[in-house]
Coordinates of C-alpha atoms and ligand atoms in Angstrom, one line a residue:
M1 CA 55.6 18.8 -23.3
K2 CA 55.0 19.7 -26.9
D3 CA 53.7 16.2 -27.6
L4 CA 51.4 16.4 -24.7
W5 CA 49.9 19.7 -25.9
R6 CA 49.5 18.1 -29.3
T7 CA 47.6 15.2 -27.9
L8 CA 45.5 17.5 -25.6
P9 CA 42.7 18.4 -28.0
N10 CA 42.3 14.7 -28.7
W11 CA 42.3 13.9 -25.0
R12 CA 39.8 16.7 -24.4
H13 CA 37.6 15.3 -27.1
H14 CA 37.7 11.8 -25.4
A15 CA 37.2 13.3 -22.0
A16 CA 34.2 15.3 -23.3
V17 CA 32.6 12.2 -24.9
W18 CA 33.4 10.2 -21.7
C19 CA 31.8 12.9 -19.5
R20 CA 28.7 13.0 -21.7
L21 CA 28.4 9.2 -21.5
C22 CA 28.8 9.3 -17.7
A23 CA 26.2 12.1 -17.5
L24 CA 23.8 10.0 -19.6
G25 CA 24.5 7.0 -17.5
C26 CA 23.8 9.0 -14.3
L27 CA 20.6 10.4 -15.8
L28 CA 19.4 6.9 -16.8
C29 CA 20.2 5.6 -13.3
A30 CA 18.5 8.6 -11.7
L31 CA 15.4 8.2 -13.9
A32 CA 15.3 4.5 -13.0
Y33 CA 15.3 5.4 -9.3
G34 CA 13.0 8.4 -9.6
Q35 CA 15.7 10.8 -8.4
S36 CA 16.0 12.8 -11.6
E37 CA 14.4 16.0 -10.2
N38 CA 16.8 16.4 -7.4
P39 CA 18.9 19.6 -7.9
A40 CA 22.6 19.9 -7.1
R41 CA 23.5 20.8 -3.5
R42 CA 26.4 22.2 -1.5
P43 CA 27.1 22.8 2.2
I44 CA 26.3 26.2 3.7
A45 CA 29.4 28.5 3.8
F46 CA 30.2 31.3 6.2
A47 CA 30.0 33.8 3.3
D48 CA 26.3 32.8 2.8
L49 CA 25.3 34.3 6.2
P50 CA 24.1 37.9 6.5
S51 CA 27.1 39.9 7.7
A52 CA 25.0 41.7 10.2
L53 CA 24.5 38.4 12.1
C54 CA 28.1 37.2 12.0
P55 CA 29.0 38.8 15.4
W56 CA 26.0 37.1 17.0
L57 CA 26.9 33.8 15.4
E58 CA 30.4 34.1 16.9
T59 CA 28.8 34.2 20.3
Q60 CA 27.3 30.9 19.4
Q61 CA 30.8 29.5 18.6
F62 CA 30.5 29.8 14.8
T63 CA 33.4 31.7 13.3
R64 CA 34.8 32.0 9.7
E65 CA 37.7 29.8 10.8
N66 CA 35.8 27.0 12.4
F67 CA 32.7 27.2 10.3
A68 CA 33.3 24.1 8.1
S69 CA 34.1 21.9 11.1
Q70 CA 31.0 23.2 13.0
I71 CA 28.8 22.3 10.0
A72 CA 30.4 18.9 9.9
A73 CA 29.6 18.5 13.6
L74 CA 26.0 19.6 13.1
Q75 CA 25.7 17.0 10.4
R76 CA 26.9 14.3 12.8
Q77 CA 24.6 15.7 15.6
T78 CA 21.6 15.6 13.2
A79 CA 22.3 12.0 12.2
A80 CA 22.6 11.1 15.9
R81 CA 19.4 12.9 16.8
Q82 CA 17.6 11.2 13.9
Q83 CA 18.7 7.8 15.2
V84 CA 17.5 8.7 18.7
G85 CA 14.2 9.7 17.1
E86 CA 14.0 6.3 15.4
F87 CA 14.5 4.6 18.8
D88 CA 11.7 6.8 20.2
H89 CA 9.4 5.6 17.5
L90 CA 10.5 2.0 18.1
I91 CA 9.6 2.3 21.8
F92 CA 6.2 3.9 21.0
F93 CA 5.6 1.1 18.6
V94 CA 6.6 -1.7 21.0
L95 CA 4.4 -0.2 23.8
Q96 CA 1.3 0.2 21.5
S97 CA 1.4 -2.2 18.6
T98 CA -1.1 -5.1 18.3
R99 CA 0.9 -6.7 15.5
F100 CA 3.3 -8.9 17.6
T101 CA 1.4 -9.4 20.8
A102 CA -2.2 -9.7 22.1
R103 CA -1.3 -7.7 25.2
T104 CA -3.2 -4.5 26.1
K105 CA -1.6 -1.4 24.7
V106 CA 0.5 0.7 27.0
E107 CA 0.1 4.5 26.8
P108 CA 3.7 5.7 26.7
A109 CA 3.2 8.8 28.9
L110 CA 1.4 6.8 31.5
S111 CA 4.2 4.2 31.4
A112 CA 6.7 7.0 32.0
Y113 CA 4.7 8.1 35.0
E114 CA 4.5 4.6 36.4
F115 CA 8.2 4.0 35.8
V116 CA 9.4 7.2 37.5
Q117 CA 7.0 6.8 40.4
G118 CA 8.3 3.3 41.0
L119 CA 11.9 4.7 41.5
S120 CA 13.2 5.4 45.0
K121 CA 13.5 9.1 45.8
E122 CA 17.3 9.0 45.3
E123 CA 17.0 7.1 42.0
R124 CA 14.4 9.5 40.7
A125 CA 16.5 12.6 41.5
K126 CA 19.5 11.1 39.7
F127 CA 17.3 9.9 36.7
L128 CA 15.7 13.3 36.2
A129 CA 18.7 15.4 36.7
D130 CA 19.8 17.6 33.8
D131 CA 22.9 15.7 32.9
A132 CA 21.7 12.3 33.9
N133 CA 23.5 9.2 32.7
F134 CA 22.0 7.2 35.4
L135 CA 20.2 4.0 34.3
P136 CA 17.7 2.7 36.9
P137 CA 17.7 -1.0 37.7
R138 CA 15.7 -3.0 35.1
A139 CA 13.5 -4.4 37.8
R140 CA 11.8 -1.0 38.2
M141 CA 10.3 -1.3 34.7
P142 CA 6.5 -1.6 34.9
E143 CA 5.4 -5.2 34.2
A144 CA 3.2 -4.3 31.2
A145 CA 6.1 -2.6 29.5
R146 CA 8.6 -5.3 30.4
A147 CA 6.3 -8.0 28.9
R148 CA 5.9 -6.1 25.7
L149 CA 9.6 -5.4 25.3
S150 CA 10.4 -9.0 25.9
E151 CA 7.9 -10.3 23.4
F152 CA 9.1 -7.8 20.8
A153 CA 12.7 -9.0 21.4
Q154 CA 11.6 -12.6 20.8
V155 CA 9.9 -11.6 17.5
V156 CA 13.0 -9.9 16.3
Q157 CA 15.1 -12.9 17.1
R158 CA 12.8 -15.3 15.3
K159 CA 14.6 -16.8 12.4
K160 CA 12.3 -15.7 9.6
A161 CA 12.1 -12.2 11.0
T162 CA 11.9 -10.5 7.6
V163 CA 8.8 -12.3 6.4
E164 CA 6.5 -10.1 8.5
T165 CA 3.9 -8.5 6.4
D166 CA 3.1 -5.5 8.6
E167 CA 5.1 -2.6 7.3
R168 CA 5.9 -1.1 10.6
L169 CA 6.8 -4.3 12.3
A170 CA 9.0 -5.4 9.4
Y171 CA 10.7 -2.0 9.4
F172 CA 11.5 -2.0 13.2
Q173 CA 12.5 -5.7 13.2
S174 CA 15.2 -5.1 10.6
W175 CA 16.2 -1.6 11.8
V176 CA 16.8 -2.6 15.4
Q177 CA 18.9 -5.6 14.3
K178 CA 21.2 -3.2 12.4
Q179 CA 21.6 -0.9 15.4
R180 CA 22.6 -3.6 17.8
A181 CA 26.2 -4.5 18.6
P182 CA 26.3 -8.3 18.6
E183 CA 27.6 -8.5 22.2
I184 CA 24.6 -6.5 23.6
A185 CA 21.5 -8.5 24.3
L186 CA 18.5 -7.0 22.5
E187 CA 16.4 -6.8 25.7
S188 CA 19.2 -4.7 27.4
L189 CA 19.3 -2.4 24.4
L190 CA 15.5 -2.0 24.5
F191 CA 15.5 -1.3 28.2
V192 CA 18.1 1.4 27.8
E193 CA 16.0 3.0 25.1
Y194 CA 12.8 2.6 27.1
A195 CA 14.4 4.3 30.1
R196 CA 15.6 7.2 27.9
V197 CA 12.2 7.7 26.2
M198 CA 10.4 7.5 29.6
R199 CA 12.8 10.1 31.0
F200 CA 12.0 12.5 28.1
L201 CA 8.2 11.9 28.4
Y202 CA 8.2 12.3 32.2
R203 CA 10.2 15.5 32.0
K204 CA 7.9 16.9 29.2
E205 CA 4.6 15.8 30.6
F206 CA 4.9 15.9 34.4
A207 CA 8.2 17.4 35.6
G208 CA 7.5 21.0 34.8
R209 CA 4.1 21.2 36.5
E210 CA 5.2 23.5 39.2
L211 CA 6.6 26.1 36.7
T212 CA 4.9 29.3 35.6
P213 CA 3.4 29.0 32.0
A214 CA 6.3 31.1 30.6
D215 CA 9.0 29.0 32.4
L216 CA 7.2 25.8 31.3
A217 CA 7.2 27.0 27.7
A218 CA 10.9 27.7 27.9
Y219 CA 11.7 24.4 29.6
V220 CA 9.7 22.4 27.0
A221 CA 11.4 24.4 24.2
R222 CA 14.8 23.4 25.5
L223 CA 13.8 19.8 25.7
Y224 CA 12.8 19.9 22.0
Q225 CA 16.1 21.4 20.9
E226 CA 17.9 18.3 22.3
R227 CA 15.4 15.5 21.7
G228 CA 15.5 12.9 18.9
H229 CA 13.9 13.9 15.6
S230 CA 10.3 12.8 15.4
T231 CA 8.5 12.2 12.1
D232 CA 5.0 12.5 13.6
T233 CA 2.4 14.3 11.5
Q234 CA -1.3 14.9 11.5
I235 CA -3.9 16.5 9.2
E236 CA -4.3 19.2 11.8
A237 CA -1.0 20.9 11.0
N238 CA -2.3 21.8 7.5
F239 CA -5.3 23.8 8.7
A240 CA -3.1 26.8 9.6
V241 CA -1.2 26.4 6.2
Y242 CA -4.6 26.5 4.4
T243 CA -5.7 29.6 6.4
A244 CA -2.6 31.5 5.5
L245 CA -2.8 30.6 1.9
A246 CA -6.4 31.6 1.7
A247 CA -5.5 35.0 3.2
L248 CA -2.7 35.3 0.7
R249 CA -5.1 34.5 -2.2
A250 CA -7.5 37.2 -0.9
A251 CA -4.7 39.8 -0.8
E252 CA -2.8 38.8 -4.0
P253 CA -5.3 37.0 -6.3
T254 CA -2.9 36.8 -9.3
T255 CA 0.0 35.2 -7.3
R256 CA 1.2 31.9 -8.7
L257 CA 2.9 29.3 -6.5
N258 CA 3.7 26.4 -8.7
N259 CA 7.2 25.6 -7.5
V260 CA 6.9 24.4 -3.9
L261 CA 9.3 23.1 -1.3
I262 CA 8.1 21.2 1.8
V263 CA 10.7 20.9 4.5
G264 CA 10.1 17.9 6.8
P265 CA 6.8 16.5 5.5
G266 CA 6.9 13.8 8.2
L267 CA 5.3 10.3 8.2
D268 CA 2.6 9.0 10.5
F269 CA 4.4 5.8 11.4
A270 CA 4.6 5.1 15.1
P271 CA 3.3 8.2 17.0
R272 CA 3.8 8.8 20.6
T273 CA 0.1 8.2 21.3
D274 CA -2.9 6.7 19.5
L275 CA -1.0 4.4 17.2
L276 CA -3.7 3.2 14.8
E277 CA -2.5 0.2 12.7
L278 CA -5.6 -0.2 10.6
F279 CA -3.9 2.0 8.0
G280 CA -0.4 1.9 6.7
P281 CA 2.1 4.8 7.2
Q282 CA 1.0 8.0 5.6
S283 CA 2.4 11.5 4.8
Y284 CA -0.4 14.1 4.5
Q285 CA 1.3 17.4 4.0
P286 CA 2.4 17.2 0.3
F287 CA -1.3 16.4 -0.6
A288 CA -2.7 19.0 1.7
V289 CA -0.5 21.7 0.2
A290 CA -1.2 20.6 -3.3
D291 CA -4.9 20.5 -2.6
A292 CA -4.9 24.0 -0.9
L293 CA -3.0 25.6 -3.8
L294 CA -5.2 24.1 -6.5
G295 CA -8.4 24.8 -4.6
L296 CA -7.5 28.4 -3.9
G297 CA -6.4 29.0 -7.5
L298 CA -2.9 29.7 -6.5
A299 CA -1.3 27.0 -8.7
D300 CA -1.9 25.4 -12.1
A301 CA -2.7 21.7 -12.2
D302 CA -0.3 21.2 -15.1
R303 CA 2.6 23.1 -13.6
L304 CA 2.4 22.5 -9.8
R305 CA 5.4 20.6 -8.4
I306 CA 5.8 19.8 -4.8
H307 CA 9.3 18.8 -3.7
C308 CA 9.8 17.5 -0.2
V309 CA 13.1 17.3 1.7
D310 CA 13.6 15.5 5.0
I311 CA 16.6 14.1 6.9
N312 CA 14.8 10.8 7.5
E313 CA 15.3 8.0 4.9
R314 CA 12.1 6.3 5.9
V315 CA 10.1 9.4 5.0
I316 CA 11.9 9.9 1.7
T317 CA 11.6 6.2 0.8
H318 CA 7.8 6.4 1.5
L319 CA 7.3 9.5 -0.7
Q320 CA 9.5 8.2 -3.5
G321 CA 7.5 4.9 -3.4
L322 CA 4.3 6.8 -4.0
R323 CA 5.7 7.9 -7.4
Q324 CA 5.6 4.3 -8.6
R325 CA 1.8 4.3 -8.1
T326 CA -0.9 5.6 -10.3
E327 CA -3.4 5.7 -7.4
I328 CA -3.1 6.5 -3.7
T329 CA -5.7 6.1 -1.1
L330 CA -5.3 8.3 2.0
A331 CA -7.2 7.3 5.2
L332 CA -7.9 10.7 6.8
L333 CA -8.7 10.7 10.4
S334 CA -8.4 13.8 12.6
G335 CA -6.0 13.4 15.5
I336 CA -8.4 15.1 17.9
A337 CA -12.0 14.1 18.6
D338 CA -15.1 16.3 18.4
T339 CA -16.6 16.1 21.9
P340 CA -19.1 18.3 23.8
T341 CA -16.4 19.5 26.2
H342 CA -13.7 19.9 23.5
P343 CA -15.7 20.7 20.3
L344 CA -13.8 21.1 17.0
T345 CA -14.4 24.5 15.5
E346 CA -16.7 24.9 12.5
D347 CA -13.7 26.3 10.5
F348 CA -11.6 23.2 11.2
K349 CA -14.5 20.9 10.4
S350 CA -15.2 22.7 7.1
Y351 CA -11.5 22.5 6.3
F352 CA -11.5 18.8 6.9
K353 CA -14.7 18.4 4.8
Q354 CA -13.3 20.0 1.7
F355 CA -9.7 18.6 2.2
G356 CA -8.7 16.6 -0.9
R357 CA -11.6 17.6 -3.2
N358 CA -9.1 19.0 -5.8
L359 CA -7.1 15.9 -5.8
G360 CA -9.4 12.9 -5.8
K361 CA -12.6 11.3 -4.8
E362 CA -13.9 10.8 -1.2
T363 CA -15.5 7.7 0.3
A364 CA -16.5 6.8 3.8
L365 CA -13.9 5.5 6.2
A366 CA -14.7 2.8 8.7
V367 CA -12.8 3.2 12.0
P368 CA -12.9 1.4 15.3
A369 CA -15.5 2.6 18.0
P370 CA -13.0 4.6 20.0
Y371 CA -12.5 6.9 17.0
A372 CA -16.2 7.4 16.3
A373 CA -16.0 11.1 17.4
H374 CA -13.0 11.9 15.1
L375 CA -13.5 13.4 11.7
K376 CA -12.8 10.8 9.0
K377 CA -12.9 10.0 5.3
S378 CA -11.0 8.1 2.7
L379 CA -9.5 9.9 -0.3
R380 CA -8.6 8.2 -3.6
I381 CA -6.1 10.2 -5.5
D382 CA -5.2 9.7 -9.2
T383 CA -1.5 10.6 -9.2
T384 CA -1.4 10.8 -12.9
R385 CA -3.5 13.9 -12.7
N386 CA -2.6 17.3 -11.0
V387 CA -0.1 16.3 -8.3
R388 CA 3.6 15.8 -8.9
I389 CA 5.4 15.1 -5.7
T390 CA 9.2 14.4 -5.5
A391 CA 11.4 13.8 -2.4
D392 CA 15.0 14.0 -1.5
R393 CA 17.1 13.7 1.6
L394 CA 18.5 17.1 2.6
N395 CA 19.4 18.6 6.0
I396 CA 18.1 22.1 5.8
I397 CA 20.5 23.4 8.5
T398 CA 23.7 22.4 6.9
E399 CA 23.1 22.3 3.1
R400 CA 21.1 23.8 0.3
Y401 CA 20.3 23.3 -3.4
A402 CA 22.6 25.5 -5.5
P403 CA 22.0 27.0 -8.0
S404 CA 18.7 28.1 -6.4
P405 CA 15.6 26.2 -7.5
A406 CA 13.8 29.5 -6.9
Y407 CA 10.8 28.1 -4.9
D408 CA 7.7 30.2 -5.0
L409 CA 6.6 28.8 -1.6
V410 CA 8.4 27.0 1.2
V411 CA 6.3 25.3 3.9
V412 CA 7.9 24.3 7.2
T413 CA 5.6 23.2 10.0
N414 CA 6.6 21.6 13.3
V415 CA 10.3 21.4 12.3
F416 CA 11.9 24.7 13.7
P417 CA 11.2 23.8 17.4
Y418 CA 13.9 21.1 17.1
F419 CA 16.5 23.7 16.1
K420 CA 18.7 25.7 18.5
P421 CA 18.9 29.4 17.6
A422 CA 22.1 29.2 15.6
E423 CA 20.7 26.1 13.7
L424 CA 17.5 28.1 13.0
L425 CA 19.5 31.0 11.5
L426 CA 21.5 28.6 9.3
A427 CA 18.2 26.9 8.1
L428 CA 16.6 30.3 7.3
T429 CA 19.7 31.4 5.4
N430 CA 19.6 28.2 3.3
L431 CA 15.8 28.5 2.7
S432 CA 15.9 32.1 1.7
A433 CA 18.7 31.3 -0.8
M434 CA 16.5 28.6 -2.4
M435 CA 13.5 30.9 -2.8
A436 CA 12.5 33.0 -5.8
E437 CA 12.5 36.7 -5.4
G438 CA 9.0 37.6 -4.0
G439 CA 8.5 33.9 -2.9
Y440 CA 6.9 33.0 0.4
L441 CA 8.0 31.1 3.5
L442 CA 5.2 29.7 5.6
H443 CA 5.8 28.2 9.0
N444 CA 3.8 27.8 12.2
E445 CA 6.3 29.1 14.9
L446 CA 5.1 32.6 15.8
Q447 CA 7.4 32.7 18.8
T448 CA 10.4 30.8 17.5
V449 CA 11.5 32.8 14.5
P450 CA 12.8 36.2 15.6
S451 CA 12.7 39.3 13.3
T452 CA 16.4 39.8 14.0
F453 CA 17.0 36.7 11.8
V454 CA 14.5 37.3 9.0
T455 CA 15.1 41.1 8.5
P456 CA 18.8 40.8 7.4
L457 CA 17.8 37.9 5.1
G458 CA 15.2 40.2 3.3
L459 CA 12.5 37.9 4.6
P460 CA 10.1 40.1 6.6
L461 CA 6.9 38.9 8.1
V462 CA 3.9 39.8 6.0
Q463 CA 1.2 37.9 7.8
A464 CA 0.7 36.2 11.2
R465 CA -2.3 34.7 12.8
T466 CA -3.6 32.1 15.2
V467 CA -6.2 29.5 14.3
L468 CA -8.5 27.7 16.7
L469 CA -8.9 24.0 16.1
A470 CA -10.9 23.0 19.2
D471 CA -12.6 25.1 21.8
S472 CA -12.6 24.3 25.5
Q473 CA -13.1 26.2 28.8
T474 CA -9.7 25.1 30.0
T475 CA -7.6 23.7 27.1
P476 CA -8.5 25.3 23.7
L477 CA -6.3 24.0 20.9
F478 CA -4.6 26.7 18.8
D479 CA -2.0 26.7 16.0
G480 CA -0.2 29.7 14.6
V481 CA 0.9 30.6 11.2
A482 CA 3.4 33.1 9.8
L483 CA 4.1 34.1 6.2
H484 CA 7.3 35.8 5.2
R485 CA 8.0 37.3 1.7
L486 CA 11.5 37.4 0.2
H487 CA 12.8 40.8 -1.0
R488 CA 16.5 40.3 -1.3
R489 CA 16.9 43.9 -2.6
I490 CA 15.2 45.8 0.2
Ligands
SAM1 C1 7.5 16.6 13.6 S1 7.7 16.3 11.9 C2 6.6 17.4 11.2 C3 5.8 16.9 10.0 C4 4.9 17.8 9.3 N1 5.6 19.0 8.8 C5 3.8 18.3 10.2 O1 3.7 19.5 10.6 O2 2.9 17.5 10.5 C6 9.3 17.0 11.6 C7 9.9 16.5 10.3 O3 11.0 17.3 10.0 C8 12.1 16.5 9.6 N2 13.4 17.3 9.9 C9 13.9 17.5 11.1 N3 15.1 18.2 11.0 C10 15.3 18.4 9.7 C11 16.3 19.1 8.9 N4 17.3 19.6 9.5 N5 16.2 19.1 7.6 C12 15.1 18.5 7.0 N6 14.1 17.9 7.6 C13 14.2 17.8 9.0 C14 12.0 15.2 10.5 O4 12.7 14.1 10.0 C15 10.4 15.1 10.4 O5 10.0 14.3 9.3

């Protein structure tokens, strides 16, 4: 024992040197892979939750005793929902892409309608029932969809599958191969996923028509809390973000928001409708937030850092890939058209017009005739100047960066509707812990985030408003935005 103690200082010295070498090695690896900025993380613990909400959490089956296993279960559920989401995108791609077939595009929601209408009354009832595991006969699949699925399966099975140059096609070809058990024919797998996606779309778009508006909203909200995770994103989501930041700037002109977190920036990859393959996959939100902060004078070009977290590896890989480039060209196209019956508001049009002016140079964007009425432009961004974007895979429900990176601003749009109430509380708890005292949380879910959650977290609502994107007699298009400010010591 004595000898051991005598050798200990020496051993400690070697260990310390070894640790430093390891740390240096890790740092070099991290730098090489562009990961150096990712802070340390840990899973959420029961003690992190506001004690006032623990009794409510227990009603949701989260107790001190089962907490770790519940969090592990949520991790697994998120991974499963993320995979289901990738299958959703795959089916949207197969129905709409022009990169592997000359066949006419199939609009996914219309295909859902045709598929369900083609079922017998009994089949339809079983298929649409709440706990349905019923798979209709494959012969019921509409011919246009069947032909596309079949051609895609042939393309995947072609020997030199990986030489495809189209980014989306190459991704789905290799992704679907990895998901498939060898004994299952690819066409069978695609049909199972097609039927599942069609069931969701039919239920969302058509099944609730007889419900009152309030019941319909609750029904769709429930569907979202169960569905696969989508990465869809459009420019439009950032108009509300800009509006809230402009109001903040007017109220607090000296505020500085240089350390920013975006949760779920998304990637325009294979959207449910209007897949446009003229442009590669794009993520807009990191640029939109940087542009807004710089333009409003809320951030400093030399200090602004935008960190993005997402559960989807495809999103993270895309954002990390941008860091290797000195110049990025964004093709900006509004998701909605400006038409006489559904005109875009002047506020939204002027937002689109000034979008990106603090980041780069604009040029005209040529688009196919059906998009003539959409707002459009191309934006060339010099990434060596004023925008520093990093990205990391993090599940905001189950984990957090610790010690806190003290974000001045957290932006979360179109992510919370996917969370059940307990998941939302966990996410808000993690987010508040990662914010600086006096920092802001900005989201667009006026109805979804209850004051009973944010008050005990010291994250009260300081601003809420709705913004109008497009006017119409019957279907005006609104978004909402809410801003919370963290005061841990209130
Ligand atoms: C519908 S997209 C929204 C994209 C963008 N924020 C927008 O408003 O256009 C939702 C994004 O959130 C990500 N996401 C979902 N759950 C998440 C979680 N628990 N933690 C981090 N990201 C998540 C998804 O992978 C996806 O990229």
